[in-house]
Coordinates of C-alpha atoms and ligand atoms in Angstrom, one line a residue:
M1 CA -25.0 24.4 -8.9
N2 CA -25.5 27.7 -7.0
T3 CA -23.8 28.5 -3.7
A4 CA -26.9 27.9 -1.6
S5 CA -27.3 24.3 -2.7
A6 CA -23.6 23.8 -2.4
D7 CA -23.8 25.0 1.2
L8 CA -26.8 22.7 1.8
L9 CA -24.8 19.7 0.6
T10 CA -22.0 20.6 2.8
R11 CA -24.4 20.6 5.8
L12 CA -26.0 17.3 4.8
A13 CA -22.7 15.5 4.5
R14 CA -21.3 13.8 7.7
P15 CA -18.9 16.2 9.4
E16 CA -16.1 13.6 9.0
V17 CA -16.6 13.6 5.3
R18 CA -16.6 17.4 4.9
E19 CA -13.0 17.5 6.1
L20 CA -11.6 14.5 4.3
P21 CA -8.8 15.0 1.8
A22 CA -9.2 13.3 -1.6
Y23 CA -7.0 10.4 -2.3
N24 CA -4.2 11.4 -4.6
A25 CA -4.5 8.8 -7.4
G26 CA -2.4 10.7 -10.0
L27 CA -2.9 11.1 -13.7
S28 CA -3.9 8.6 -16.3
S29 CA -1.5 7.8 -19.2
E30 CA -4.1 9.1 -21.6
V31 CA -4.3 12.5 -20.0
V32 CA -0.5 12.8 -20.0
R33 CA -0.3 11.8 -23.6
Q34 CA -2.9 14.4 -24.6
R35 CA -1.8 17.2 -22.3
Y36 CA 1.9 17.0 -23.1
G37 CA 1.8 15.6 -26.6
V38 CA 4.2 12.7 -25.8
T39 CA 3.9 9.3 -27.5
H40 CA 5.4 7.1 -24.8
V41 CA 4.5 7.4 -21.2
A42 CA 6.6 5.9 -18.4
R43 CA 4.1 5.1 -15.6
L44 CA 6.3 5.3 -12.5
A45 CA 3.8 6.7 -10.0
S46 CA 1.7 3.8 -8.8
N47 CA 4.2 1.0 -8.1
E48 CA 2.7 -1.1 -10.8
N49 CA 4.5 -4.2 -12.1
P50 CA 6.0 -3.7 -15.6
F51 CA 6.2 -7.5 -16.1
G52 CA 2.5 -7.9 -15.9
P53 CA 0.8 -11.0 -14.5
S54 CA 1.6 -14.6 -15.3
P55 CA 0.6 -15.7 -18.8
A56 CA -1.7 -18.2 -17.0
V57 CA -4.0 -15.2 -16.1
A58 CA -4.7 -14.4 -19.8
N59 CA -5.7 -18.1 -20.3
A60 CA -7.9 -18.2 -17.3
L61 CA -9.7 -14.9 -18.2
A62 CA -10.2 -15.9 -21.9
G63 CA -13.1 -18.2 -21.2
L64 CA -14.8 -16.0 -18.7
A65 CA -17.3 -14.0 -20.7
A66 CA -19.7 -16.9 -20.9
S67 CA -19.9 -17.0 -17.0
A68 CA -20.5 -13.2 -16.7
S69 CA -24.2 -13.7 -15.9
I70 CA -23.4 -15.7 -12.8
Y71 CA -22.7 -14.1 -9.4
P72 CA -19.2 -14.7 -8.2
D73 CA -18.6 -16.8 -5.1
A74 CA -19.3 -14.5 -2.2
N75 CA -16.9 -16.4 0.0
C76 CA -14.0 -16.8 -2.5
H77 CA -13.6 -20.4 -1.4
A78 CA -11.1 -21.5 -4.0
L79 CA -8.8 -18.5 -3.6
R80 CA -9.0 -18.5 0.2
A81 CA -8.1 -22.2 0.3
A82 CA -5.2 -21.6 -2.1
I83 CA -3.8 -18.7 0.0
A84 CA -4.3 -20.6 3.2
G85 CA -2.4 -23.6 1.8
R86 CA 0.7 -21.6 1.1
T87 CA 0.7 -19.2 4.1
G88 CA 0.0 -21.7 6.8
A89 CA -3.3 -20.0 7.7
Q90 CA -6.7 -21.7 8.0
A91 CA -9.1 -20.8 5.2
G92 CA -11.4 -19.2 7.8
E93 CA -8.6 -16.8 8.7
V94 CA -8.2 -15.4 5.2
V95 CA -10.3 -12.6 3.8
I96 CA -10.3 -11.4 0.2
G97 CA -11.1 -7.8 -0.8
N98 CA -11.7 -5.7 -3.8
G99 CA -8.1 -4.5 -3.5
S100 CA -6.5 -4.1 -0.1
E101 CA -7.9 -0.6 -0.1
N102 CA -11.3 -2.3 0.3
L103 CA -10.0 -4.4 3.2
L104 CA -8.7 -1.3 4.9
E105 CA -12.1 0.4 4.5
V106 CA -14.0 -2.6 5.8
L107 CA -11.6 -2.9 8.7
C108 CA -12.2 0.7 9.7
Q109 CA -16.0 0.4 9.3
A110 CA -16.0 -2.7 11.5
F111 CA -13.9 -1.4 14.3
L112 CA -13.7 2.4 14.6
S113 CA -16.2 4.7 16.3
P114 CA -15.9 8.5 16.6
G115 CA -13.2 9.4 19.0
D116 CA -11.3 6.1 18.9
R117 CA -7.5 6.5 18.7
V118 CA -5.5 5.2 15.8
V119 CA -1.8 5.2 15.5
T120 CA -0.2 5.2 12.1
L121 CA 2.9 6.3 10.2
V122 CA 3.8 9.5 8.4
P123 CA 4.6 9.8 5.5
S124 CA 2.2 7.2 4.7
F125 CA -0.1 5.4 2.3
G126 CA -3.0 7.9 2.2
L127 CA -5.7 5.4 3.1
H128 CA -4.2 4.5 6.4
D129 CA -5.2 8.0 7.4
I130 CA -8.3 8.7 5.3
Y131 CA -10.4 5.7 6.3
P132 CA -9.9 6.1 10.1
R133 CA -10.8 9.8 9.7
M134 CA -13.9 8.9 7.7
M135 CA -15.1 6.9 10.8
G136 CA -14.4 9.9 13.1
A137 CA -11.3 8.4 14.7
R138 CA -8.5 10.5 16.0
V139 CA -5.3 9.7 14.1
Q140 CA -2.0 10.0 15.7
M141 CA 0.8 10.1 13.1
V142 CA 4.3 8.8 14.1
P143 CA 6.9 10.3 11.7
V144 CA 9.9 8.5 10.4
T145 CA 13.3 9.8 11.7
P146 CA 15.1 12.5 9.8
A147 CA 17.3 9.7 8.4
L148 CA 14.1 8.2 6.9
E149 CA 14.0 5.2 9.2
F150 CA 11.2 3.8 11.4
D151 CA 11.3 5.5 14.7
V152 CA 10.8 2.5 16.9
D153 CA 11.1 4.4 20.2
A154 CA 8.4 6.9 19.1
W155 CA 6.2 4.0 18.0
C156 CA 6.6 2.3 21.4
A157 CA 5.8 5.6 23.1
A158 CA 2.7 6.2 20.9
L159 CA 1.4 2.7 21.6
T160 CA 1.8 2.9 25.4
N161 CA 1.2 6.5 26.2
G162 CA -2.2 8.0 26.7
P163 CA -5.0 7.1 29.0
Q164 CA -6.4 4.4 26.7
A165 CA -4.8 1.9 24.4
P166 CA -5.1 2.8 20.7
K167 CA -8.0 0.9 19.1
L168 CA -5.9 0.3 16.0
A169 CA -2.3 0.6 15.1
M170 CA -1.6 0.4 11.4
L171 CA 1.7 0.6 9.5
S172 CA 3.1 -0.6 6.2
N173 CA 6.3 -2.7 6.3
P174 CA 8.2 -1.8 4.3
S175 CA 6.8 1.8 4.4
N176 CA 5.2 3.2 1.3
P177 CA 6.4 5.8 0.3
V178 CA 9.8 5.7 2.1
G179 CA 10.8 2.1 1.4
C180 CA 12.4 1.7 4.9
M181 CA 11.5 -1.4 6.9
L182 CA 11.3 -2.6 10.4
D183 CA 13.7 -5.5 10.6
A184 CA 12.9 -8.6 12.6
Q185 CA 14.3 -7.2 15.9
A186 CA 12.6 -3.9 15.6
F187 CA 9.4 -5.6 14.6
R188 CA 9.5 -7.8 17.6
R189 CA 10.1 -4.8 19.9
L190 CA 7.1 -2.9 18.4
V191 CA 4.8 -5.9 18.6
Q192 CA 5.7 -6.6 22.2
A193 CA 5.2 -2.9 23.1
A194 CA 1.7 -2.9 21.6
P195 CA -1.1 -3.2 24.2
R196 CA -3.1 -6.4 24.0
E197 CA -6.3 -4.4 23.4
T198 CA -4.8 -2.8 20.3
L199 CA -5.6 -4.4 16.9
L200 CA -2.3 -4.5 15.1
V201 CA -2.6 -4.1 11.3
I202 CA 0.6 -4.8 9.3
D203 CA 0.2 -3.8 5.7
E204 CA 2.7 -6.0 3.7
A205 CA 1.7 -4.7 0.2
Y206 CA 5.4 -5.1 -0.8
Y207 CA 6.0 -8.4 1.0
E208 CA 7.2 -10.3 -2.0
Y209 CA 9.9 -7.7 -2.7
A210 CA 10.9 -7.1 0.9
R211 CA 11.4 -10.8 1.5
L212 CA 14.7 -10.4 -0.5
S213 CA 16.0 -7.7 2.0
P214 CA 18.1 -9.3 4.7
G215 CA 16.5 -9.0 8.1
F216 CA 12.9 -8.6 6.9
P217 CA 10.7 -10.1 9.6
D218 CA 8.4 -13.1 9.3
A219 CA 5.5 -11.1 10.6
L220 CA 3.0 -14.0 10.4
A221 CA 5.2 -16.3 12.6
E222 CA 5.9 -13.5 15.0
L223 CA 2.3 -12.5 15.4
R224 CA 1.0 -16.1 15.6
A225 CA 3.2 -16.5 18.7
Q226 CA 1.2 -13.6 20.4
Q227 CA -2.1 -13.7 22.2
R228 CA -3.5 -10.6 20.6
P229 CA -5.6 -9.5 17.7
W230 CA -3.7 -8.8 14.5
I231 CA -4.2 -8.6 10.7
V232 CA -1.6 -8.9 7.9
L233 CA -2.6 -7.4 4.6
R234 CA -1.1 -8.3 1.3
T235 CA -2.1 -7.6 -2.3
F236 CA -2.2 -9.0 -5.8
S237 CA -1.7 -5.4 -7.2
K238 CA 2.1 -5.2 -7.0
A239 CA 4.3 -8.3 -7.3
W240 CA 1.5 -10.4 -8.8
G241 CA 0.8 -7.8 -11.5
L242 CA -3.0 -7.5 -11.1
A243 CA -3.6 -3.9 -10.0
G244 CA -6.2 -3.4 -12.7
L245 CA -8.4 -6.3 -11.4
R246 CA -8.4 -5.3 -7.7
V247 CA -7.6 -8.2 -5.4
G248 CA -6.1 -8.0 -1.9
Y249 CA -6.1 -10.5 0.9
R250 CA -5.6 -10.5 4.6
I251 CA -4.7 -13.0 7.2
A252 CA -6.3 -12.5 10.6
S253 CA -5.4 -13.8 14.0
N254 CA -8.7 -15.8 14.2
E255 CA -12.0 -16.6 12.5
K256 CA -14.0 -14.4 14.9
L257 CA -12.2 -11.3 13.5
V258 CA -13.0 -12.5 10.0
Q259 CA -16.7 -12.9 10.9
M260 CA -16.8 -9.3 12.1
L261 CA -15.3 -8.1 8.8
D262 CA -17.7 -10.3 6.8
R263 CA -20.7 -8.5 8.4
V264 CA -19.5 -5.2 7.0
R265 CA -18.2 -6.0 3.6
T266 CA -20.5 -6.0 0.6
P267 CA -21.4 -9.7 -0.1
F268 CA -19.9 -9.9 -3.6
N269 CA -17.0 -7.6 -3.0
V270 CA -14.6 -9.6 -5.3
N271 CA -15.8 -10.0 -8.8
L272 CA -15.5 -13.1 -11.0
A273 CA -12.6 -11.9 -13.1
A274 CA -10.7 -10.8 -10.1
Q275 CA -11.1 -14.2 -8.3
T276 CA -10.2 -16.1 -11.5
A277 CA -7.2 -14.1 -12.2
A278 CA -5.8 -14.1 -8.7
L279 CA -6.1 -17.9 -8.5
A280 CA -4.3 -18.3 -11.8
A281 CA -1.6 -15.9 -10.8
W282 CA -1.2 -17.6 -7.4
G283 CA -0.6 -20.9 -9.3
D284 CA 2.4 -19.5 -11.0
P285 CA 4.7 -18.2 -8.3
A286 CA 7.8 -18.6 -10.6
H287 CA 6.6 -15.8 -12.8
M288 CA 6.0 -13.5 -9.8
E289 CA 9.5 -14.4 -8.4
M290 CA 11.1 -13.6 -11.7
S291 CA 9.5 -10.1 -11.9
V292 CA 10.5 -9.4 -8.3
R293 CA 14.1 -10.4 -8.8
E294 CA 14.3 -8.3 -11.9
T295 CA 12.7 -5.3 -10.2
V296 CA 14.9 -5.5 -7.2
A297 CA 18.0 -5.6 -9.4
Q298 CA 16.7 -2.6 -11.4
R299 CA 15.9 -0.8 -8.2
D300 CA 19.4 -1.3 -6.8
A301 CA 21.0 -0.2 -10.0
L302 CA 18.9 2.9 -10.3
A303 CA 19.5 3.8 -6.6
A304 CA 23.3 3.5 -7.2
Q305 CA 23.1 5.7 -10.3
L306 CA 21.1 8.3 -8.4
R307 CA 23.4 8.2 -5.4
A308 CA 26.4 8.8 -7.7
L309 CA 24.7 12.0 -8.8
G310 CA 24.4 13.0 -5.1
V311 CA 20.7 12.3 -4.7
V312 CA 19.6 11.6 -1.1
M313 CA 17.2 8.7 -0.4
A314 CA 16.5 5.9 2.1
P315 CA 17.4 2.3 1.2
S316 CA 14.2 0.8 -0.2
A317 CA 12.8 -2.7 0.4
G318 CA 9.9 -2.1 -2.0
N319 CA 9.6 -1.6 -5.8
F320 CA 10.1 2.2 -5.6
L321 CA 12.5 4.9 -4.4
F322 CA 11.7 8.0 -2.3
L323 CA 14.0 10.8 -3.4
N324 CA 14.8 14.0 -1.6
L325 CA 15.0 16.7 -4.3
Q326 CA 16.0 19.4 -1.8
R327 CA 13.6 21.7 -3.6
P328 CA 9.8 21.8 -4.1
N329 CA 8.6 18.7 -5.9
G330 CA 5.8 20.3 -7.9
P331 CA 7.8 21.9 -10.7
V332 CA 10.1 18.9 -11.0
A333 CA 7.2 16.5 -11.3
E334 CA 5.6 18.8 -13.9
A335 CA 8.8 19.0 -16.0
L336 CA 9.0 15.1 -15.8
L337 CA 5.4 14.9 -17.1
A338 CA 6.3 17.1 -20.0
R339 CA 8.9 14.4 -20.9
G340 CA 6.4 11.6 -20.6
V341 CA 7.5 10.4 -17.1
I342 CA 4.8 10.2 -14.4
V343 CA 6.2 10.1 -10.8
K344 CA 4.4 10.9 -7.5
P345 CA 5.3 14.2 -5.9
W346 CA 4.6 13.7 -2.2
K347 CA 2.1 16.2 -0.7
E348 CA 2.1 15.5 3.0
P349 CA 3.4 18.4 5.0
G350 CA 7.1 18.1 5.5
Y351 CA 7.6 15.9 2.5
E352 CA 7.0 18.4 -0.3
H353 CA 10.6 18.1 -1.4
F354 CA 10.2 14.4 -2.1
I355 CA 9.1 12.3 -5.1
R356 CA 8.3 8.6 -5.2
V357 CA 9.4 6.9 -8.3
S358 CA 8.3 3.3 -9.1
I359 CA 10.7 0.8 -10.6
G360 CA 9.5 0.1 -14.1
S361 CA 10.9 -1.7 -17.1
A362 CA 14.6 -1.2 -17.8
E363 CA 13.7 1.2 -20.7
D364 CA 11.4 3.3 -18.5
N365 CA 13.9 3.5 -15.7
A366 CA 16.5 4.8 -18.2
L367 CA 14.0 7.3 -19.5
F368 CA 13.4 8.5 -16.0
L369 CA 17.1 8.8 -15.2
Q370 CA 17.8 10.8 -18.3
A371 CA 14.7 13.1 -17.8
F372 CA 15.6 13.5 -14.1
K373 CA 19.2 14.6 -14.9
D374 CA 17.9 17.0 -17.6
V375 CA 15.3 18.6 -15.3
L376 CA 17.6 18.9 -12.3
A377 CA 20.5 19.9 -14.5
L378 CA 22.7 17.2 -12.8
A379 CA 26.1 16.5 -14.2
A380 CA 26.5 12.9 -15.3
Ligands
PLP1 C1 -0.2 -0.4 -3.2 C2 -0.6 -0.5 -1.8 C3 -1.7 -1.3 -1.4 C4 -2.4 -2.0 -2.4 O1 -3.7 -1.6 -2.6 P1 -4.7 -2.4 -3.5 O2 -5.9 -1.8 -3.1 O3 -4.6 -3.8 -3.1 O4 -4.3 -2.1 -4.9 C5 -1.9 -1.4 0.0 N1 -1.1 -0.8 0.9 C6 -0.1 -0.1 0.5 C7 0.8 0.5 1.6 C8 0.3 0.1 -0.8 O5 1.3 0.8 -1.2

C-alpha cells in the first residue's frame, strides 16, 4: 500500500483507534520453536494452567461435532444456572462472555462515552486501559506503591477527587501483573470510598488462587451489602484450564445492568464448544482445586528460590510472579526465549525492568529457574 492510501486510512479511522496501542499477546510456541531452534518450549507468559481442564471436558467435547450445525444457546441458560447455583447469584445477574476480555469490551461499549472518566490500576492488564480508550474515555491510572502494593489512599483520592464521579472504576484483585492484593479491610475501605454513581468493576481472574491467600476479601458478599452498581468478573481461562475455548463470566449487582450489556454483546457471543466445556469443567471443582493447590505450592517454592538469589518481587496471590530484574527486561526475555522459555517482559513506562513469569509445571518452572540463573549469571 502506498503512503497516500495509508494516510487516507488513518484519516478514516476513529481518532480513538488511531492512538490505541496493540495488545501485547506474546509469541506462539511454534514461532519460538522455529526462530530459536528449541524442541521444548516452556510457556510461562500467559498465566495458563499447566494441568489443563478436567477430564470431563474431553468427554463432553467428544460428541460435539454432530451438533456443530446448530446455533449455540444465545442466553447460555445451563451455564448461567450452574454458576448462579454456586455463587449465590440469580441466573439473571450472571453474564457469560467469549472470554472475560469480551465482557470488558461489552462493558465499555455499553457505559462509556467520549470524555467519561475511568480510574484503573497501573501496571495493569492491558485491556483495562485499551477498551476505555477505544470508547474515548479519559483513563486515570493509579500506580501501585514503590513496594508493589495497592495504594489504597491514592485510590480513595482518585475516586473522590475531581468535579465529577468517575463513570467506571476498574481493578483486578489480585493485580495482574504484580500479584498484590487488596485484603478484606482495604477492599472495604475502597468500596466505601467509591461514589454511588461509579460503576465498580472488580476483575477476579485469579479468584480461585487468591482464595488461598489469608485475608483475601469475599468481594461478592461485600458488594451485595452495598446500594451501588458493581460487577465482578471471573474467567474459565486460568484455574479452570480453558483459555483456548474463551469463556468468562460476570456477576452483576442487578438484572437491569445485565440487560444493558445484553443489548451490546453479539447475540451468539459464546460458542457451543465453549459453553459445553465450561459446564463440564464447572461440574468437576475437585480437579480445579487440585491444580490450584499444586500451582500455589509451586509458586511459593519458586518465589523462595528466587528470593534466596536476591531477586526482588511482591508476594503474589495469583499463578504468576512479577520480578524486578533491576535492568532492562528486553535482553533478558530474549535470552530466555533462546533457551525455550517464554516470559512476559512488561512494557508499561516505569516497569521496563520487570518480567512476569507464570507458574507452569514443575519441569517448566525448573527450566525457567536454571535459564534465569544462567542469563543473569546468578550464583546458586
Ligand atoms: C487472564 C486475565 C483475564 C482473562 O481473560 P479471558 O479473556 O477470560 O481469557 C481477565 N483479566 C485479567 C486481569 C487477567 O489477567
